[in-house]
mmCIF file with all atom_site columns, C-alpha atoms in Angstrom:
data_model
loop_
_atom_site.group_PDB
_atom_site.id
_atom_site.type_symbol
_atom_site.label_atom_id
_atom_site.label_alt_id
_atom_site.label_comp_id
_atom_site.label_asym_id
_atom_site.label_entity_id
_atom_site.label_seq_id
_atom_site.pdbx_PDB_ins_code
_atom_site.Cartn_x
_atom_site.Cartn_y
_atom_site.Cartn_z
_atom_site.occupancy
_atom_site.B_iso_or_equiv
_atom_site.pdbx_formal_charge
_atom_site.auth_seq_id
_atom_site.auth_comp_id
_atom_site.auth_asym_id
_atom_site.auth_atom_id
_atom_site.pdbx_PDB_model_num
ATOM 1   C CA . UNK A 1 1   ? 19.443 -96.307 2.441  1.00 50.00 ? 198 UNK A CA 1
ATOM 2   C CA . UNK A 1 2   ? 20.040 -96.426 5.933  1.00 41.00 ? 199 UNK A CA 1
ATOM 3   C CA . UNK A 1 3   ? 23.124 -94.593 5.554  1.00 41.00 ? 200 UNK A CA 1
ATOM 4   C CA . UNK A 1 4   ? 20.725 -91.746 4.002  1.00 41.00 ? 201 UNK A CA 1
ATOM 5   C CA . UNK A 1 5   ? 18.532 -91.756 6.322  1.00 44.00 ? 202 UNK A CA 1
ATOM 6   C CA . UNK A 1 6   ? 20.711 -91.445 9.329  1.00 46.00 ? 203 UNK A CA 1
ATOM 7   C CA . UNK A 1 7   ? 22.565 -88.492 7.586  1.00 41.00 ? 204 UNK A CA 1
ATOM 8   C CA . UNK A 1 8   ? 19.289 -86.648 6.770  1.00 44.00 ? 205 UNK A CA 1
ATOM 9   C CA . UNK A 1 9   ? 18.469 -86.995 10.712 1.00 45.00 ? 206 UNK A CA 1
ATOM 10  C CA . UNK A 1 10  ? 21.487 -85.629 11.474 1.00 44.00 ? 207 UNK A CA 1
ATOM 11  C CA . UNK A 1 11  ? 21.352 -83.126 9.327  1.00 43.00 ? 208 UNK A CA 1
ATOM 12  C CA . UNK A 1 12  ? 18.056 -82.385 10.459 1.00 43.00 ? 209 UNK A CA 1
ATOM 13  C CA . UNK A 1 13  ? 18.536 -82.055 14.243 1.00 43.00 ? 210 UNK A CA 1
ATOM 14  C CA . UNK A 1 14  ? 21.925 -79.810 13.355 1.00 41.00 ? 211 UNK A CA 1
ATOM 15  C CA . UNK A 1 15  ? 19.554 -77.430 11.563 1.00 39.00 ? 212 UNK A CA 1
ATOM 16  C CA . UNK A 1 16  ? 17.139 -77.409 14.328 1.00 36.00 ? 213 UNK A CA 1
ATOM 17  C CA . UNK A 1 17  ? 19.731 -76.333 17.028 1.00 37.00 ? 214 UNK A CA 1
ATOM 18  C CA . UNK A 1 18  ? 20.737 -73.810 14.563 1.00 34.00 ? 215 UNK A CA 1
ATOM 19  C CA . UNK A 1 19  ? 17.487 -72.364 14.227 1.00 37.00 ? 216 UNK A CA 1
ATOM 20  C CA . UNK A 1 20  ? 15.609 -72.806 17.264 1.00 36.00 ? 217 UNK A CA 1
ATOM 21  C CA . UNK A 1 21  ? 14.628 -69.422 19.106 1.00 38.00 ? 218 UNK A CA 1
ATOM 22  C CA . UNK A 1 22  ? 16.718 -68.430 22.286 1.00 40.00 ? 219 UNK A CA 1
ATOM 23  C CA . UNK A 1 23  ? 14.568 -67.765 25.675 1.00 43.00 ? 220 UNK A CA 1
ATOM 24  C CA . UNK A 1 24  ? 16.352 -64.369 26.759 1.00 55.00 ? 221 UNK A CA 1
ATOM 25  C CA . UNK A 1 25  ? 17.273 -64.577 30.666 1.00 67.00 ? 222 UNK A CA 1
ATOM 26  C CA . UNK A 1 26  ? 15.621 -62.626 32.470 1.00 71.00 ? 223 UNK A CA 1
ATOM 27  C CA . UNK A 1 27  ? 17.615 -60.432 34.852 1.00 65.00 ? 224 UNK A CA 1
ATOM 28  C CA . UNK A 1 28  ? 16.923 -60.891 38.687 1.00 66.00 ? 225 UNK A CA 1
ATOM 29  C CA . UNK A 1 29  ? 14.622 -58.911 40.355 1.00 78.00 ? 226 UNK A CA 1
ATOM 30  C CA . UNK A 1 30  ? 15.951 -55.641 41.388 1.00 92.00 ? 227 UNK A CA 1
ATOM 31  C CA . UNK A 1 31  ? 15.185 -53.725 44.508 1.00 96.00 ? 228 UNK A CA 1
ATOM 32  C CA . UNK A 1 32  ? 15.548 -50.165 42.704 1.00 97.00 ? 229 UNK A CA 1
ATOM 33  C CA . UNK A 1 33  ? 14.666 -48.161 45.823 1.00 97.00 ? 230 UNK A CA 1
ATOM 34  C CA . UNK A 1 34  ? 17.144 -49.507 47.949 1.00 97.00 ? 231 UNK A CA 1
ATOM 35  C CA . UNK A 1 35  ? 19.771 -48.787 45.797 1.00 97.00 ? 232 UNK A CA 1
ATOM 36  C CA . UNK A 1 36  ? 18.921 -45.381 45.077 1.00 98.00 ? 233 UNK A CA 1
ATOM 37  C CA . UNK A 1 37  ? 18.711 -44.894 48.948 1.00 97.00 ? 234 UNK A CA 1
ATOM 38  C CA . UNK A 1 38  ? 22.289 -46.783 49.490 1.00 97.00 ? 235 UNK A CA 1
ATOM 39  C CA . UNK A 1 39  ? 23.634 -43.886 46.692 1.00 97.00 ? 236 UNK A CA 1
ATOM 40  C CA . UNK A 1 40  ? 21.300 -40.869 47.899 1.00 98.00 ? 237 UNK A CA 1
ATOM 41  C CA . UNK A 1 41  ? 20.656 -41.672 51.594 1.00 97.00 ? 238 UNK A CA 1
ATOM 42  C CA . UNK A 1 42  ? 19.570 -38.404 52.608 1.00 96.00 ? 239 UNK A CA 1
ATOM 43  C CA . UNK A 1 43  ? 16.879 -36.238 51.493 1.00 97.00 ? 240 UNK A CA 1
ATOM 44  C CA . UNK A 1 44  ? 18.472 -33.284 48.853 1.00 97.00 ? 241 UNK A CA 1
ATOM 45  C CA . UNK A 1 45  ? 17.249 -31.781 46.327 1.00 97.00 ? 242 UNK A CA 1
ATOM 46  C CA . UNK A 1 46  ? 19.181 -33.536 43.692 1.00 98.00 ? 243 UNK A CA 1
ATOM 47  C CA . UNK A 1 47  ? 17.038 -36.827 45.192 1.00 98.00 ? 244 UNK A CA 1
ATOM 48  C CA . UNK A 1 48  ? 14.304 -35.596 44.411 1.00 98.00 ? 245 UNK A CA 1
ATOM 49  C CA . UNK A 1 49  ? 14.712 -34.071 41.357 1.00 98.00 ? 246 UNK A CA 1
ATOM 50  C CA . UNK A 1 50  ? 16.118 -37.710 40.667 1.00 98.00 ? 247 UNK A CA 1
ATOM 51  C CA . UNK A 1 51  ? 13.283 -39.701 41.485 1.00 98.00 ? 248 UNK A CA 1
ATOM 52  C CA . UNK A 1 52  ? 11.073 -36.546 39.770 1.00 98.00 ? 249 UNK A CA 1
ATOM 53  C CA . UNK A 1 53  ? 12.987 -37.629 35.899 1.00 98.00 ? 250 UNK A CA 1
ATOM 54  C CA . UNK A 1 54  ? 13.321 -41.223 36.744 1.00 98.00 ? 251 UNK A CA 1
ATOM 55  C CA . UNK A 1 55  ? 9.313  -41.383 37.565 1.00 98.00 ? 252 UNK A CA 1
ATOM 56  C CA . UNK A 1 56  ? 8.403  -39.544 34.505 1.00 98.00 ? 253 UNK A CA 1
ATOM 57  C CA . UNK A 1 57  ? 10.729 -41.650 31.810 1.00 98.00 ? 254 UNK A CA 1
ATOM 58  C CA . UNK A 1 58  ? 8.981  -44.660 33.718 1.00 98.00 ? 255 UNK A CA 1
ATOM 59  C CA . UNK A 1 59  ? 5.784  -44.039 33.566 1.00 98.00 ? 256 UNK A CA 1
ATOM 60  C CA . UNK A 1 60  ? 6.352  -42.923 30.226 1.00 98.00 ? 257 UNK A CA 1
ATOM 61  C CA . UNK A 1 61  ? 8.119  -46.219 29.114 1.00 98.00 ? 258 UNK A CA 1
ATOM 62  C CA . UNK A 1 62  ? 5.627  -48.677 31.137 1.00 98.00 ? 259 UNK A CA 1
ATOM 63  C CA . UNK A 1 63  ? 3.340  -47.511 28.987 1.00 98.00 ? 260 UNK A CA 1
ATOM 64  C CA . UNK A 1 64  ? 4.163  -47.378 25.655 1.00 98.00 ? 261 UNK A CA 1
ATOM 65  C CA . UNK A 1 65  ? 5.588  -51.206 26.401 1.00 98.00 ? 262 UNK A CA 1
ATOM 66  C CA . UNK A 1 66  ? 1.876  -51.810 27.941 1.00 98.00 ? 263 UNK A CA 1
ATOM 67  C CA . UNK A 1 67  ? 0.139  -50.336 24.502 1.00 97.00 ? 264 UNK A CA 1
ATOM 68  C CA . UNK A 1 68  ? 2.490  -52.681 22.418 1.00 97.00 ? 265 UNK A CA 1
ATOM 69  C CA . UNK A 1 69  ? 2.008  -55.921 24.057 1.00 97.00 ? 266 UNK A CA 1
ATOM 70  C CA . UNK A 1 70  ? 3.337  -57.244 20.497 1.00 96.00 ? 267 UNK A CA 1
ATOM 71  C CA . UNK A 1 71  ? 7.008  -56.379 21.548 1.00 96.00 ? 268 UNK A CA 1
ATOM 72  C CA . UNK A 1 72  ? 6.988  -58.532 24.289 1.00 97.00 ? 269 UNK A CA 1
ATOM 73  C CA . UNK A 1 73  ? 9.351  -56.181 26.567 1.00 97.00 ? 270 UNK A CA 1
ATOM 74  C CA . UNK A 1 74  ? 10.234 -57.403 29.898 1.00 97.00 ? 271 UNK A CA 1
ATOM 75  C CA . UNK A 1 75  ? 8.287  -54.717 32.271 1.00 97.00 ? 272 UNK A CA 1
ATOM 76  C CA . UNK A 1 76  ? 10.279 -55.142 35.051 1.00 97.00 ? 273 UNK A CA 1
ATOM 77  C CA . UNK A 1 77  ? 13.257 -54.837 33.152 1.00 97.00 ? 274 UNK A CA 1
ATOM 78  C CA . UNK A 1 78  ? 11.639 -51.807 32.035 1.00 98.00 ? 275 UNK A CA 1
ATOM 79  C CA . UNK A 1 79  ? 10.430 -50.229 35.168 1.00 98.00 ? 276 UNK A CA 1
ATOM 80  C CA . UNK A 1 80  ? 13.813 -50.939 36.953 1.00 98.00 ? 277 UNK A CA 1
ATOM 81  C CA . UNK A 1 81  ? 15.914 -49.942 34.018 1.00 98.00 ? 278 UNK A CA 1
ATOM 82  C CA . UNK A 1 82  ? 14.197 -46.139 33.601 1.00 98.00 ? 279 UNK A CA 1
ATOM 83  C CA . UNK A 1 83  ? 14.302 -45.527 37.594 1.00 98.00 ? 280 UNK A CA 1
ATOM 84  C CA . UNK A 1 84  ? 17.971 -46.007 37.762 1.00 98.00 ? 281 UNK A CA 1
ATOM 85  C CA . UNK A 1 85  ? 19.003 -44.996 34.548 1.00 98.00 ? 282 UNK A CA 1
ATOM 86  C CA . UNK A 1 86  ? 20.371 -41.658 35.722 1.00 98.00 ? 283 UNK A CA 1
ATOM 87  C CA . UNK A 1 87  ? 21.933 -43.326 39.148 1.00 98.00 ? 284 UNK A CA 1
ATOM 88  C CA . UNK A 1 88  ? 25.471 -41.783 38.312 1.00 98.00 ? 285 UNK A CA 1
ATOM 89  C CA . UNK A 1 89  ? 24.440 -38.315 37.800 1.00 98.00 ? 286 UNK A CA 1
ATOM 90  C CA . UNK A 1 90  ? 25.022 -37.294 41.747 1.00 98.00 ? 287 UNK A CA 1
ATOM 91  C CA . UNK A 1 91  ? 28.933 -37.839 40.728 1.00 98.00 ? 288 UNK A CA 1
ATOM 92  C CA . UNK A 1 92  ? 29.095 -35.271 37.859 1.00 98.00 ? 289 UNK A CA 1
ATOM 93  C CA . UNK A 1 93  ? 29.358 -31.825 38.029 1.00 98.00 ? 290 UNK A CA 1
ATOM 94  C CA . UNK A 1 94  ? 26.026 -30.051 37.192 1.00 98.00 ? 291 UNK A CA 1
ATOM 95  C CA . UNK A 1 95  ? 25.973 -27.344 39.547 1.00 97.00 ? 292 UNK A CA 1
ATOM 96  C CA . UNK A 1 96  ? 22.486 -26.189 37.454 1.00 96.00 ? 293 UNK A CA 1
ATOM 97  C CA . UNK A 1 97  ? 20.612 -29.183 38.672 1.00 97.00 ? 294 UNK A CA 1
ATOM 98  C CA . UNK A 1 98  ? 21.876 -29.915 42.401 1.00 97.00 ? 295 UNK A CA 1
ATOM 99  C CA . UNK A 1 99  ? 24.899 -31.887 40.786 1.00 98.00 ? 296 UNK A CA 1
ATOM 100 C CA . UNK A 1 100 ? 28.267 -31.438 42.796 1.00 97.00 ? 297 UNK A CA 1
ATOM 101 C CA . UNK A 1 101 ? 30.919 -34.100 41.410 1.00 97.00 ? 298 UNK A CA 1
ATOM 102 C CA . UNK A 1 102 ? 33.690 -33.614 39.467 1.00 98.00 ? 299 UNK A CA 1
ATOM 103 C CA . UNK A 1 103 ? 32.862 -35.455 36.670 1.00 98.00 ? 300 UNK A CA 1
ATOM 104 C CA . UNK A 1 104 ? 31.397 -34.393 33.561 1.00 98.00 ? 301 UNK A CA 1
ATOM 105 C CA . UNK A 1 105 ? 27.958 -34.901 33.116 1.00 98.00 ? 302 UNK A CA 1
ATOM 106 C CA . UNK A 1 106 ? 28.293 -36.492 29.535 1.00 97.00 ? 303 UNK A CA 1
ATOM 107 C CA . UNK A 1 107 ? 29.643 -39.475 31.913 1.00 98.00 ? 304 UNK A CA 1
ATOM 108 C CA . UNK A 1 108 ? 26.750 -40.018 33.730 1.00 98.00 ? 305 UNK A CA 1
ATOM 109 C CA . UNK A 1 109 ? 25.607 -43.039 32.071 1.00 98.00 ? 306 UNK A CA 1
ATOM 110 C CA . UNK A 1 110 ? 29.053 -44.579 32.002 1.00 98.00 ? 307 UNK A CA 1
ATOM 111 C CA . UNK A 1 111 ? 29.580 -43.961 35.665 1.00 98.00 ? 308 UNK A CA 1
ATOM 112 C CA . UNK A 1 112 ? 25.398 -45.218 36.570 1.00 98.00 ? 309 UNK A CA 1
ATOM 113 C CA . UNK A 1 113 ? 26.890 -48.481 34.616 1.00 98.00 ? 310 UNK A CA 1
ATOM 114 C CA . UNK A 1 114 ? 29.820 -49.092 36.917 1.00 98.00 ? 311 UNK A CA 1
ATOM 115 C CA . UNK A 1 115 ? 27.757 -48.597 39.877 1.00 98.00 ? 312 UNK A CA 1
ATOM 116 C CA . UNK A 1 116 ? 25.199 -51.613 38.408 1.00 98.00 ? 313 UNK A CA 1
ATOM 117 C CA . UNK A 1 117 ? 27.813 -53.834 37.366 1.00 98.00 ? 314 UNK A CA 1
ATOM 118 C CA . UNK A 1 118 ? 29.545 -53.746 40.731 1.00 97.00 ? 315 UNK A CA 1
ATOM 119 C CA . UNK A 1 119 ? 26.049 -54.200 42.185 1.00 95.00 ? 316 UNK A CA 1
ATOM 120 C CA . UNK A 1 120 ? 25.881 -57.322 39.650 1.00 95.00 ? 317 UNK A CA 1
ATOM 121 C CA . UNK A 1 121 ? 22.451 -55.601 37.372 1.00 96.00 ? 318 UNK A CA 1
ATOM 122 C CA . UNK A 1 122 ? 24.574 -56.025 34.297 1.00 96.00 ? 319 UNK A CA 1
ATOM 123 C CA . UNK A 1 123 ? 21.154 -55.514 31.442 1.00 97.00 ? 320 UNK A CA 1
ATOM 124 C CA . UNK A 1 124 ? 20.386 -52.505 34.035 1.00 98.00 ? 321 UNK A CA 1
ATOM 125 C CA . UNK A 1 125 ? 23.700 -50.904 33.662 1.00 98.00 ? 322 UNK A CA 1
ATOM 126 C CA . UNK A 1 126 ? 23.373 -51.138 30.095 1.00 98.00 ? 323 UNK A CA 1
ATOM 127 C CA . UNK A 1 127 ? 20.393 -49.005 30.195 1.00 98.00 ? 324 UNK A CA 1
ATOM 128 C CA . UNK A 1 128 ? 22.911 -46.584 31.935 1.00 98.00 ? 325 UNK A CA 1
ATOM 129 C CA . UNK A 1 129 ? 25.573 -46.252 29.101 1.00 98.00 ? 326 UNK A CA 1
ATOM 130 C CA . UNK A 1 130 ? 23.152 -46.351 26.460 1.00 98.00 ? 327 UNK A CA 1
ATOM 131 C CA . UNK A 1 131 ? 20.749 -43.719 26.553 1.00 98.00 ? 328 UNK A CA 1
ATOM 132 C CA . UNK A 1 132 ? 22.485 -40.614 26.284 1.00 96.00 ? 329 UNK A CA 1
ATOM 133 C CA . UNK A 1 133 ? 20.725 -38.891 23.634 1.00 95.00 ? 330 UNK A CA 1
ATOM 134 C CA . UNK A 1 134 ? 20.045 -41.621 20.884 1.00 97.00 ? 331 UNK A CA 1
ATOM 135 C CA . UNK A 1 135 ? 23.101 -43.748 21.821 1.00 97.00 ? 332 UNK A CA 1
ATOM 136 C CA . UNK A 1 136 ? 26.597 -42.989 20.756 1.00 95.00 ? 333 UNK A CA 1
ATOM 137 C CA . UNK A 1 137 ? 28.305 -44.400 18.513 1.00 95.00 ? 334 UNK A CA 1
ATOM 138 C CA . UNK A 1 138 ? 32.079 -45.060 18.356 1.00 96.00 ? 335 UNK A CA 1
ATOM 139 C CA . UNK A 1 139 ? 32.671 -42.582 15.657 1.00 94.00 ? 336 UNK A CA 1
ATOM 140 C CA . UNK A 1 140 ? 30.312 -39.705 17.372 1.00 92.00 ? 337 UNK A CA 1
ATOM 141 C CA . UNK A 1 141 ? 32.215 -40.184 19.859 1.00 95.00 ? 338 UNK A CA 1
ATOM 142 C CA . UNK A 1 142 ? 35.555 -39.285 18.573 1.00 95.00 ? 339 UNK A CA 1
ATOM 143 C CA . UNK A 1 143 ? 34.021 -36.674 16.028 1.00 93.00 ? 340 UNK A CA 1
ATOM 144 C CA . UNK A 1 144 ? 32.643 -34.623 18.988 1.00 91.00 ? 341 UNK A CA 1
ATOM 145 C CA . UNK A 1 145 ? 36.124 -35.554 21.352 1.00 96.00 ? 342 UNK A CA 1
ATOM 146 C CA . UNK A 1 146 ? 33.728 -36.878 24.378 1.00 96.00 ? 343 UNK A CA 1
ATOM 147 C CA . UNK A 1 147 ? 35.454 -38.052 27.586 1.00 97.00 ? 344 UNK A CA 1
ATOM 148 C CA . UNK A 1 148 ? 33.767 -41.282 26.966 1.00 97.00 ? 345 UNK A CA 1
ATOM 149 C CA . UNK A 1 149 ? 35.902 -44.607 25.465 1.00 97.00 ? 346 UNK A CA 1
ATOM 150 C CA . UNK A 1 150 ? 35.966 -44.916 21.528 1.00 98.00 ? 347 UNK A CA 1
ATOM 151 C CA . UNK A 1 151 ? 33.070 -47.769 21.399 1.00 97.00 ? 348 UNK A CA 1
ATOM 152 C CA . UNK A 1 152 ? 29.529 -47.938 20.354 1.00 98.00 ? 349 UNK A CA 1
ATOM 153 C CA . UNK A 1 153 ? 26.861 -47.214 23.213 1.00 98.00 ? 350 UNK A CA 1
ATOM 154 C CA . UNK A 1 154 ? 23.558 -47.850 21.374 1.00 98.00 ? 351 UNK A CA 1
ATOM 155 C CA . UNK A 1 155 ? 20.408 -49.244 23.010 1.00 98.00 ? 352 UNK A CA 1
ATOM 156 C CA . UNK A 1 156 ? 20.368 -52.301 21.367 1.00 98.00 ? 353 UNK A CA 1
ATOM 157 C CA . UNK A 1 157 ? 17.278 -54.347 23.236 1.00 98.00 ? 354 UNK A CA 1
ATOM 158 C CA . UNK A 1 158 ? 14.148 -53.555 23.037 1.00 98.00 ? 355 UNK A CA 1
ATOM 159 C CA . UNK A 1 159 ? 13.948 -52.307 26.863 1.00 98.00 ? 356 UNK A CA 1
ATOM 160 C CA . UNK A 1 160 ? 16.941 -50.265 26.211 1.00 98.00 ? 357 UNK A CA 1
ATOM 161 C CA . UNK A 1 161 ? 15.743 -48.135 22.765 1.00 98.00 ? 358 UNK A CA 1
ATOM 162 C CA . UNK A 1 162 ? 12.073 -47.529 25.024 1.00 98.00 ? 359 UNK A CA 1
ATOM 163 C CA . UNK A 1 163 ? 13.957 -46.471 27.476 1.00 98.00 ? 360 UNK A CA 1
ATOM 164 C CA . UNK A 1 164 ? 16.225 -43.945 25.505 1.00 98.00 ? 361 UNK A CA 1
ATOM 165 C CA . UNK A 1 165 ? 13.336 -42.983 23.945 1.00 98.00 ? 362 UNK A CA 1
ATOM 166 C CA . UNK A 1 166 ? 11.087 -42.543 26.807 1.00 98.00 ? 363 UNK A CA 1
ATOM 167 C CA . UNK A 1 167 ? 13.829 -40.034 28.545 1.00 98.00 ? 364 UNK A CA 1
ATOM 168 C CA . UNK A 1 168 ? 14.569 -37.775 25.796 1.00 98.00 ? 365 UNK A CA 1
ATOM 169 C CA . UNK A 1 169 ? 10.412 -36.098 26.550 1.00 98.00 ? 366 UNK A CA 1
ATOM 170 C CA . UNK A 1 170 ? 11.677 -35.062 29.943 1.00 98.00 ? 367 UNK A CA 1
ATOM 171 C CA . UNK A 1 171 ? 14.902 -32.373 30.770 1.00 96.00 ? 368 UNK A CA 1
ATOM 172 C CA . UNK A 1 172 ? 15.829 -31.916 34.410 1.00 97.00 ? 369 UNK A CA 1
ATOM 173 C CA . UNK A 1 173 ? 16.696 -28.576 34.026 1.00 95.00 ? 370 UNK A CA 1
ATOM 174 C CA . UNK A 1 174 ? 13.023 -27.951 33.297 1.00 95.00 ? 371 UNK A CA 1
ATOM 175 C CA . UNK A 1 175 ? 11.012 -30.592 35.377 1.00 94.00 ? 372 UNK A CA 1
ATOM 176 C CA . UNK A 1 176 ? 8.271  -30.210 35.395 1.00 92.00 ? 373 UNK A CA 1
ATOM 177 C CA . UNK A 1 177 ? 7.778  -29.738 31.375 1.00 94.00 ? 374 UNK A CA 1
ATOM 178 C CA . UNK A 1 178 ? 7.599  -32.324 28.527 1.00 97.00 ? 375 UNK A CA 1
ATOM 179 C CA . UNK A 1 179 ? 9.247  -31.385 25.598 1.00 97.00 ? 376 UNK A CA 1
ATOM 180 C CA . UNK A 1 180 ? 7.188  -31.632 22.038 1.00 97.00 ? 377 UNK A CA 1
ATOM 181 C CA . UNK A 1 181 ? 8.018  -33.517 19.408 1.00 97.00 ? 378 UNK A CA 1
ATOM 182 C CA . UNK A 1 182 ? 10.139 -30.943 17.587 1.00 97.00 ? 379 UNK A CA 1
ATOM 183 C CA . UNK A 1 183 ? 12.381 -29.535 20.323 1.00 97.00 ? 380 UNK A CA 1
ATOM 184 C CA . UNK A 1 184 ? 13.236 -33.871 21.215 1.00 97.00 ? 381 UNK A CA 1
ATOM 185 C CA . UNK A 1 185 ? 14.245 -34.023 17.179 1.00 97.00 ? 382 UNK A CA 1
ATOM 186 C CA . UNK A 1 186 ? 16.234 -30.438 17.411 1.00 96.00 ? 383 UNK A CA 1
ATOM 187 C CA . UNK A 1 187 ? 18.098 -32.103 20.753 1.00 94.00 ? 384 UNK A CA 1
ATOM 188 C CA . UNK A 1 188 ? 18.800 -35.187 18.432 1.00 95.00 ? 385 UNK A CA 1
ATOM 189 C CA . UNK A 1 189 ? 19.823 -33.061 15.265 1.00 94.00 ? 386 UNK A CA 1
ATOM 190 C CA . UNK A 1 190 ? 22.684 -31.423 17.489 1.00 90.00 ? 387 UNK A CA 1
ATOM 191 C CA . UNK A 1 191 ? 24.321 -35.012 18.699 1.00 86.00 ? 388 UNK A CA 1
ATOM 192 C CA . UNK A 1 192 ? 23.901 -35.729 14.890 1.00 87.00 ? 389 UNK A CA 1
ATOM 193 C CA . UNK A 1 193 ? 21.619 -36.750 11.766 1.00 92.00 ? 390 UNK A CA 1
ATOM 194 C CA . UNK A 1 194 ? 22.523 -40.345 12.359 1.00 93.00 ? 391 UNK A CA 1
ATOM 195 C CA . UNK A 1 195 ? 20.720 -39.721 16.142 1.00 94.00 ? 392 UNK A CA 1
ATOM 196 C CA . UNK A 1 196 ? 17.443 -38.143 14.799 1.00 96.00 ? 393 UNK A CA 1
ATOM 197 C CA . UNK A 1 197 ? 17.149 -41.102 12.326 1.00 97.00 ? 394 UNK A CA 1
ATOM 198 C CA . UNK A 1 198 ? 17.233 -43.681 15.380 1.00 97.00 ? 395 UNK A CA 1
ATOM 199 C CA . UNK A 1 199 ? 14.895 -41.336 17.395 1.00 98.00 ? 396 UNK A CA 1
ATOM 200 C CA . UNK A 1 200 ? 12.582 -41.294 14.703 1.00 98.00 ? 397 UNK A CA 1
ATOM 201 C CA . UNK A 1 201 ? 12.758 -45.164 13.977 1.00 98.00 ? 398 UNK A CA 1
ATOM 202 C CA . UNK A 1 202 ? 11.541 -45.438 17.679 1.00 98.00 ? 399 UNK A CA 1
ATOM 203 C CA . UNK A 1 203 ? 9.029  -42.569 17.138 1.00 98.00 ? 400 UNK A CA 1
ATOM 204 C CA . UNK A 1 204 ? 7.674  -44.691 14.523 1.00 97.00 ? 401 UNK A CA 1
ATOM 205 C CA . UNK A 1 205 ? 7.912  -48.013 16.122 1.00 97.00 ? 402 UNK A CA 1
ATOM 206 C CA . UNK A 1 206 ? 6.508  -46.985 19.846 1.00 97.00 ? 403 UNK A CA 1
ATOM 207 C CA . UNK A 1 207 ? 4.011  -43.924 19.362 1.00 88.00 ? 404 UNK A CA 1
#
């Protein structure tokens, strides 16, 4: 009997370190305005138009996170995560919107990434090489022969799919405009029916 009862604790406490809930980390504070000064230090037009898109996906995402206090999403993870989101951009070439890199623009997010991780915001740069349209996945990737490595790049946290969701309202090529419903699912249609059904999970989830 005492045999039993020590291998039911066991078992018990096993099970229990199985199942308990994990506290996500939270990332470190992030000082969002410094870094996009250290990468745009002077005043251009492709700064502003910058801080324009990042504002608007923001504000955007703040607040549907705000109405949905029931997600629990980390608002500054949030807030830090949709201003720098588009960091890499001033690197690709995108003469159309003040861009004058050589890279192409479809990297953006990759290239926003690198910048983070070297600046050691890993969960921010993931917000970078996630949200280009509805995410990418591996095989979208090689169907549509992207410069971009053969792996999955799908917002997979929460702050990542409000995020990708929150930018694809707002075009920089037409600024000061948010795009209706329909013309965001027609944008989504074009990457792929597999990216309208994730938009319009998150439609339903965050509206």
């Amino acid at each position: 009997d005492v045999y039993k009862r020590q291998l039911h604790h066991e078992t018990h406490r096993a099970t229990s370190r199985r199942t308990a809930p994990r506290t996500q980390k939270r990332p470190p504070p992030v000082n969002y305005r410094a870094l996009i000064a250290r990468h745009y230090p002077t005043d251009s037009s492709l700064r502003r138009l910058l801080l324009l898109h990042s504002g608007q996906v923001c504000r955007r995402a703040l607040d549907i996170a705000r109405r949905h206090p029931e997600l629990g999403a980390d608002l500054a993870l949030v807030e830090a995560g949709a201003m720098l989101h588009d960091i890499g951009i001033f690197r690709c070439h995108a003469p159309g919107i003040a861009c004058f890199g050589t890279e192409p623009y479809i990297c953006h997010g990759r290239i926003g990434a690198e910048i983070l991780r070297s600046e050691g915001y890993p969960q921010h740069a993931r917000v970078c090489e996630r949200h280009t349209g509805a995410g990418l996945t591996k095989q979208e990737i090689i169907a549509q022969h992207l410069p971009l490595p053969h792996e999955d790049f799908l917002p997979e946290t929460l702050e990542e799919q409000v995020i990708c969701y929150a930018d694809k309202f707002y075009s920089k090529s037409h600024p000061t405009d948010e795009k209706p419903l329909a013309a965001v699912e027609a944008t989504m249609a074009r990457f792929g029916a597999d990216s309208l059904q994730r938009f319009r999970a998150w439609d339903a989830r965050f509206r």
